CSV table of C-alpha atoms and ligand atoms in Angstrom, one decimal:
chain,number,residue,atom,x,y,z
A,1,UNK,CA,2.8,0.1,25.8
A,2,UNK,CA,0.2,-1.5,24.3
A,3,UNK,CA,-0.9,-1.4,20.7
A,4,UNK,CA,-4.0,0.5,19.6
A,5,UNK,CA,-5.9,-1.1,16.9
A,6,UNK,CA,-7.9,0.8,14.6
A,7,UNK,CA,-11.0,-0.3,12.3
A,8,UNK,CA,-11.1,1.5,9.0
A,9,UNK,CA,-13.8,1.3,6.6
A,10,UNK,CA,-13.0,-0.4,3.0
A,11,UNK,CA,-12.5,1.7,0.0
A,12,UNK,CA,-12.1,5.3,-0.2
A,13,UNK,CA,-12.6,6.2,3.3
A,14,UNK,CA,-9.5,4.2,4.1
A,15,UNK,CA,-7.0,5.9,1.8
A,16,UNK,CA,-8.0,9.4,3.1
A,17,UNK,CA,-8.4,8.4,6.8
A,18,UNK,CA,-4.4,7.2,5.8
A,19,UNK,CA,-3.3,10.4,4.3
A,20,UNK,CA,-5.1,12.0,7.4
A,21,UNK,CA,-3.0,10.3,9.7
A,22,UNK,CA,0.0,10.6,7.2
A,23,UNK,CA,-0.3,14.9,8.5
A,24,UNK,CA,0.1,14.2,12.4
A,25,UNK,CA,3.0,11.7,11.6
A,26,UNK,CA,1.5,8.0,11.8
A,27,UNK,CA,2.3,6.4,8.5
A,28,UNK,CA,1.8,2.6,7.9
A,29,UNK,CA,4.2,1.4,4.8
A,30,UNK,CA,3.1,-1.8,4.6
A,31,UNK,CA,-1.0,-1.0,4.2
A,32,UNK,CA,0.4,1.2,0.8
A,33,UNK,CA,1.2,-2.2,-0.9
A,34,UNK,CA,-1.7,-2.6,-3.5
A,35,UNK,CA,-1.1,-6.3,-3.9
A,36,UNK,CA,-1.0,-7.3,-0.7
A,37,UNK,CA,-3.5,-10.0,0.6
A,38,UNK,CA,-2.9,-8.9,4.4
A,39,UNK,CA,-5.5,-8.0,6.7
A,40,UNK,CA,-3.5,-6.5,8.9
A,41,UNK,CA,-0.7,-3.7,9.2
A,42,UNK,CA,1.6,-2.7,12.0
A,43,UNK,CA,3.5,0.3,12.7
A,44,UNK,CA,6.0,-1.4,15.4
A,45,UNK,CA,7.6,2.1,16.8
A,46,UNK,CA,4.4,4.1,17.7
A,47,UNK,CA,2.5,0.5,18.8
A,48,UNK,CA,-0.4,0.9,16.1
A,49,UNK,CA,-2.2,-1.8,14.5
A,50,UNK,CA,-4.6,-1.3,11.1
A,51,UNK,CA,-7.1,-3.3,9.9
A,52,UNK,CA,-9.8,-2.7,7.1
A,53,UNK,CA,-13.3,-4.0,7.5
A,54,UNK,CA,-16.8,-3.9,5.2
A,55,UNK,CA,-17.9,-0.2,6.4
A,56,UNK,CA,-21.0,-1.4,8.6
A,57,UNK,CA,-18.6,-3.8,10.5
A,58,UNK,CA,-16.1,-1.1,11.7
A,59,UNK,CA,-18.7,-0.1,14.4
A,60,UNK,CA,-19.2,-3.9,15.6
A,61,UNK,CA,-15.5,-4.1,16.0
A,62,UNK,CA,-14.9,-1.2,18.3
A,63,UNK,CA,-18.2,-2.1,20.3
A,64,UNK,CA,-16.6,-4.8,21.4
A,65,UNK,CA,-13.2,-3.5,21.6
A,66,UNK,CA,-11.5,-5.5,19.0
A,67,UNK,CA,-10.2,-2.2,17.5
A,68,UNK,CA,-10.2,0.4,20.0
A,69,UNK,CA,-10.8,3.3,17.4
A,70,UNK,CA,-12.9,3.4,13.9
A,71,UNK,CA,-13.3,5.4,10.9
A,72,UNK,CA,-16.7,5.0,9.1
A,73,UNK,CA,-19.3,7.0,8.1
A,74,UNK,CA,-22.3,8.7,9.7
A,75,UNK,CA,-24.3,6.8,8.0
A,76,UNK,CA,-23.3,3.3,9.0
A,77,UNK,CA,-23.0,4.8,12.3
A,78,UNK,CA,-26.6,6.1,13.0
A,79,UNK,CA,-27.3,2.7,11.2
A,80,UNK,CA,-25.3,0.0,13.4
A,81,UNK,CA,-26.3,1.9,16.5
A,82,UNK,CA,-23.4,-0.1,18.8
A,83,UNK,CA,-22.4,1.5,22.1
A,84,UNK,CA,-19.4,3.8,20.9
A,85,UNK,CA,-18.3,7.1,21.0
A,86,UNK,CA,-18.2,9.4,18.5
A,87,UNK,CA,-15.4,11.8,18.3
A,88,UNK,CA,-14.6,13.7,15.8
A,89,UNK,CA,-16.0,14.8,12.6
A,90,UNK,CA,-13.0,14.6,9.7
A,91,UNK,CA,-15.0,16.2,7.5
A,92,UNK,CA,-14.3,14.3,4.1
A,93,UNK,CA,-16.3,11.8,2.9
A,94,UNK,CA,-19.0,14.4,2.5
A,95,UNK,CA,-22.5,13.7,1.6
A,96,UNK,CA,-26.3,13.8,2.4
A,97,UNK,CA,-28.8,11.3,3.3
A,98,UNK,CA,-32.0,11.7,1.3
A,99,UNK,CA,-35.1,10.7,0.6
A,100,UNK,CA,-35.2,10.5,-3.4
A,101,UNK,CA,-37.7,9.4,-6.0
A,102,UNK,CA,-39.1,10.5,-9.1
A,103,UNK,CA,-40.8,14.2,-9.4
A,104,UNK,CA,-44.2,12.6,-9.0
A,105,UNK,CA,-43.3,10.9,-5.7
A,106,UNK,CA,-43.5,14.8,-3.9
A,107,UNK,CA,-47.3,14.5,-4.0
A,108,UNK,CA,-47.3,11.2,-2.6
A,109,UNK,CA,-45.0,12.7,-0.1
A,110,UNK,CA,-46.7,15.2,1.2
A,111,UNK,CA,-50.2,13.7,1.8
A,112,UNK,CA,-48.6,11.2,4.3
A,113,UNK,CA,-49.9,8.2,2.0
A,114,UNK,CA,-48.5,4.8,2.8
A,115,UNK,CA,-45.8,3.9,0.7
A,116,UNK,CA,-43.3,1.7,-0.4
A,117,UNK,CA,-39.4,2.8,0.7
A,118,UNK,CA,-36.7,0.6,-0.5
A,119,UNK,CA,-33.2,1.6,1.0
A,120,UNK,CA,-30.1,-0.2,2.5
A,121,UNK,CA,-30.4,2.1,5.6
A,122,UNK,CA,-34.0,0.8,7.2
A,123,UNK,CA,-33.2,1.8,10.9
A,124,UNK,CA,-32.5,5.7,9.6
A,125,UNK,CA,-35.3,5.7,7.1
A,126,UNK,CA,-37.8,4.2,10.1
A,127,UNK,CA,-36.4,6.8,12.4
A,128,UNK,CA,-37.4,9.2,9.7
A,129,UNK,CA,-40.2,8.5,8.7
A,130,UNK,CA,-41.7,7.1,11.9
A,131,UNK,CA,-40.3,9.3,14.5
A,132,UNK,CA,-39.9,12.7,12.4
A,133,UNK,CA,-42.4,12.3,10.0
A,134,UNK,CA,-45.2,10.4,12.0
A,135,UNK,CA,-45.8,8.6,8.7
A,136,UNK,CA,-46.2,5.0,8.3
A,137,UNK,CA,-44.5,3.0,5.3
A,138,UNK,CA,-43.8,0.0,4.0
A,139,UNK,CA,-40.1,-1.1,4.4
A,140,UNK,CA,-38.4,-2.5,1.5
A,141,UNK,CA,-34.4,-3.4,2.7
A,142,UNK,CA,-32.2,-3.7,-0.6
A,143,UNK,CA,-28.1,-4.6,-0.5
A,144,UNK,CA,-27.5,-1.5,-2.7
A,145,UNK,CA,-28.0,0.3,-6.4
A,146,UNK,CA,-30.8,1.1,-4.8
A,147,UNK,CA,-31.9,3.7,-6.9
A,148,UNK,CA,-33.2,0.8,-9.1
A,149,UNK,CA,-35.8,0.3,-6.9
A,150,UNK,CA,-38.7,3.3,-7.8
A,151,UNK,CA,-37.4,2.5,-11.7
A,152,UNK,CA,-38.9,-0.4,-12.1
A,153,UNK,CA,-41.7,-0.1,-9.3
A,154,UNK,CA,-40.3,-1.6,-6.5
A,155,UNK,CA,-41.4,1.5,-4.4
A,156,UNK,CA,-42.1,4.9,-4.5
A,157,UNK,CA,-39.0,5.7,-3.0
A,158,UNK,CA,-36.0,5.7,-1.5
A,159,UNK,CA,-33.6,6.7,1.5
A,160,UNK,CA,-30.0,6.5,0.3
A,161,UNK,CA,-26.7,8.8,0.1
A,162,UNK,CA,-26.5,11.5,-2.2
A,163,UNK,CA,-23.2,12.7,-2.9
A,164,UNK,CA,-22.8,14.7,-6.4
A,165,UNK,CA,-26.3,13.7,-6.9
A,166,UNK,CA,-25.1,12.0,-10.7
A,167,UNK,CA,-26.6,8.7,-10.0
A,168,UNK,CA,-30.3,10.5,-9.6
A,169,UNK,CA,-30.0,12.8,-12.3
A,170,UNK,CA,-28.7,10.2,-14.6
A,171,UNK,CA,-31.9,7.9,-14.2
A,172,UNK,CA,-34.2,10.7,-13.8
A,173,UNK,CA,-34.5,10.8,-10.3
A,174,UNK,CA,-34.3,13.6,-7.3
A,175,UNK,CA,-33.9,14.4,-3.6
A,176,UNK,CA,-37.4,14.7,-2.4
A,177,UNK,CA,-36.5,15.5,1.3
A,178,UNK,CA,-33.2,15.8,2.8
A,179,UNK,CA,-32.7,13.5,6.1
A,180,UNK,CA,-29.3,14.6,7.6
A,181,UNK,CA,-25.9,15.8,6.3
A,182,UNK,CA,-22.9,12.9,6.8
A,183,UNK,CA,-19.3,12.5,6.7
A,184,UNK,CA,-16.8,10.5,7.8
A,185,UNK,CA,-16.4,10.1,12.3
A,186,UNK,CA,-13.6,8.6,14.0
A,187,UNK,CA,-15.1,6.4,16.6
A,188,UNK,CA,-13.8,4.9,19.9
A,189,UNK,CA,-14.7,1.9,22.0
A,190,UNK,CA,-15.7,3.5,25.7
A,191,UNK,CA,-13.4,1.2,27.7
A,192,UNK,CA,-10.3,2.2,25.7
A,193,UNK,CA,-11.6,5.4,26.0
A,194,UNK,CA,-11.0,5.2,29.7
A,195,UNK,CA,-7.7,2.9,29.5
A,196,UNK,CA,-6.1,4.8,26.6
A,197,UNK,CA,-7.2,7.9,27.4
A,198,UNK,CA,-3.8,10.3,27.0
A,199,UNK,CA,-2.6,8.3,23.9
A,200,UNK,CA,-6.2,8.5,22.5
A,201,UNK,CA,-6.8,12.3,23.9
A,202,UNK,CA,-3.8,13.1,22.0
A,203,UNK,CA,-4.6,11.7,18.4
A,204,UNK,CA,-7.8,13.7,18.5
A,205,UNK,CA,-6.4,16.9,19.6
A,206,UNK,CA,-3.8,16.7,16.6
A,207,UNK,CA,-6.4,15.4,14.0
A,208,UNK,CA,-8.7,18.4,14.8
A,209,UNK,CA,-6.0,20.6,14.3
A,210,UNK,CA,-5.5,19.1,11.0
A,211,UNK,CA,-9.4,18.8,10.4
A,212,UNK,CA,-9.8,22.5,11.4
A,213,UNK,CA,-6.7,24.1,9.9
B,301,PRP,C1,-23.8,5.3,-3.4
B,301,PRP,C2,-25.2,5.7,-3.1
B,301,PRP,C3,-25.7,6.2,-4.5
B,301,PRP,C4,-24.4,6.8,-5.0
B,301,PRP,C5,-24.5,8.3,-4.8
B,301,PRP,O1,-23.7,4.1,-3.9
B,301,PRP,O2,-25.9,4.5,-2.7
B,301,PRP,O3,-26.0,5.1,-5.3
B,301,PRP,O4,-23.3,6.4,-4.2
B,301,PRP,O5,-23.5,9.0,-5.4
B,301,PRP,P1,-23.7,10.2,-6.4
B,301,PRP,O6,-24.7,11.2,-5.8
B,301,PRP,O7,-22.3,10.9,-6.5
B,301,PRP,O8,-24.1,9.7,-7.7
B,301,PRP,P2,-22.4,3.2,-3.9
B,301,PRP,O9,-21.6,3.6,-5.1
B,301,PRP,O10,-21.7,3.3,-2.6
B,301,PRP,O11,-23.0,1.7,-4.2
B,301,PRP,P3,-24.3,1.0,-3.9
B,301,PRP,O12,-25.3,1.4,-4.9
B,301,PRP,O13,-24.0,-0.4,-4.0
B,301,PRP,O14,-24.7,1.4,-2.5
């Protein structure tokens, strides 16, 4: 048997995609070490391999079938745009992506102006605005606290992830428009998909149970 390598997504994501996987009996000791400097983590018996990657990387990986399965977010998904399959929702991670701004950006808004979007997500925030919207803007990428950017005038407004919505209200900004609703997806590279298909058939049939119960 082969060993299936999965990509998970840095940070938070990771620690609940482990617990996840903890319920359907797949536990990796050596990934709970906090001090550990490894990038990768084996569970010899069931022939699994972990690795974490930067969240917009996870995608790249299973594309080209270095992992055959990823965790990552909607987000980065509908962002990277690779060749992969999405699976199955696991429904944590939970948030919305939005356009925000200050009050006074509504106006603006609505009278299909050009203006100024600053956001980490520019393919999402084109296909919105572009392909949804039919409005043209100027795109203005940032690396992140990207609320920053209609603060000190860097643009009107923004397209970012809105989880408890804290970061708006706490410098005075709000959701303007809502784009789509996201969560964390497990992912899968199509040719594993194919070659793996009962061992990988199987992991999603018992994390939707989980997912669902
Ligand atoms: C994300 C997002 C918002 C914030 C939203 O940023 O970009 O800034 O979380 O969460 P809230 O609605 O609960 O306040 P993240 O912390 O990932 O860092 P970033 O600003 O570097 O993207």
């Amino acid at each position: 048997m082969r060993y299936l390598t999965f990509a998970l997504g840095k940070g938070r994501l990771a620690k609940k995609t482990m617990e996840l996987f903890e319920q359907i009996g797949i536990t990796c000791e050596e990934m709970k070490d906090k001090d550990t400097r490894k990038l990768i983590f084996v569970n010899e018996e069931l022939k699994l391999r972990f690795f974490l990657a930067k969240g917009p990387d996870v995608p790249t990986y299973v594309e080209y079938g270095a992992a055959d399965i990823g965790v990552v977010g909607k987000d980065t998904i509908l962002e990277e745009d690779r060749k992969i399959y999405e699976v199955l929702d696991l429904d944590y991670g939970k948030c919305r992506m939005c356009v925000c701004g200050p009050h006074e950006a509504r106006e603006v808004l609505k009278h299909h102006e050009m203006i100024r979007v600053a956001t980490k997500y520019p393919r999402i925030a084109k296909d919105y605005f572009y392909n949804k919207k039919h409005q043209t803007i100027e795109m203005i990428k940032l690396n992140g606290s990207i609320e920053l950017a209609p603060i000190v005038g860097l643009s009107d407004v923004i397209v970012d992830i809105v989880e408890t919505g804290s970061t708006l209200r706490e410098n005075g900004l709000e959701v303007l428009e809502e784009i789509c609703p996201l969560s964390a997806r497990m992912v899968v590279n199509p040719v594993s998909m194919r070659m793996e298909h009962e061992r990988i058939q199987e992991l999603i049939t018992k994390l939707r149970e989980v997912v669902l119960s």
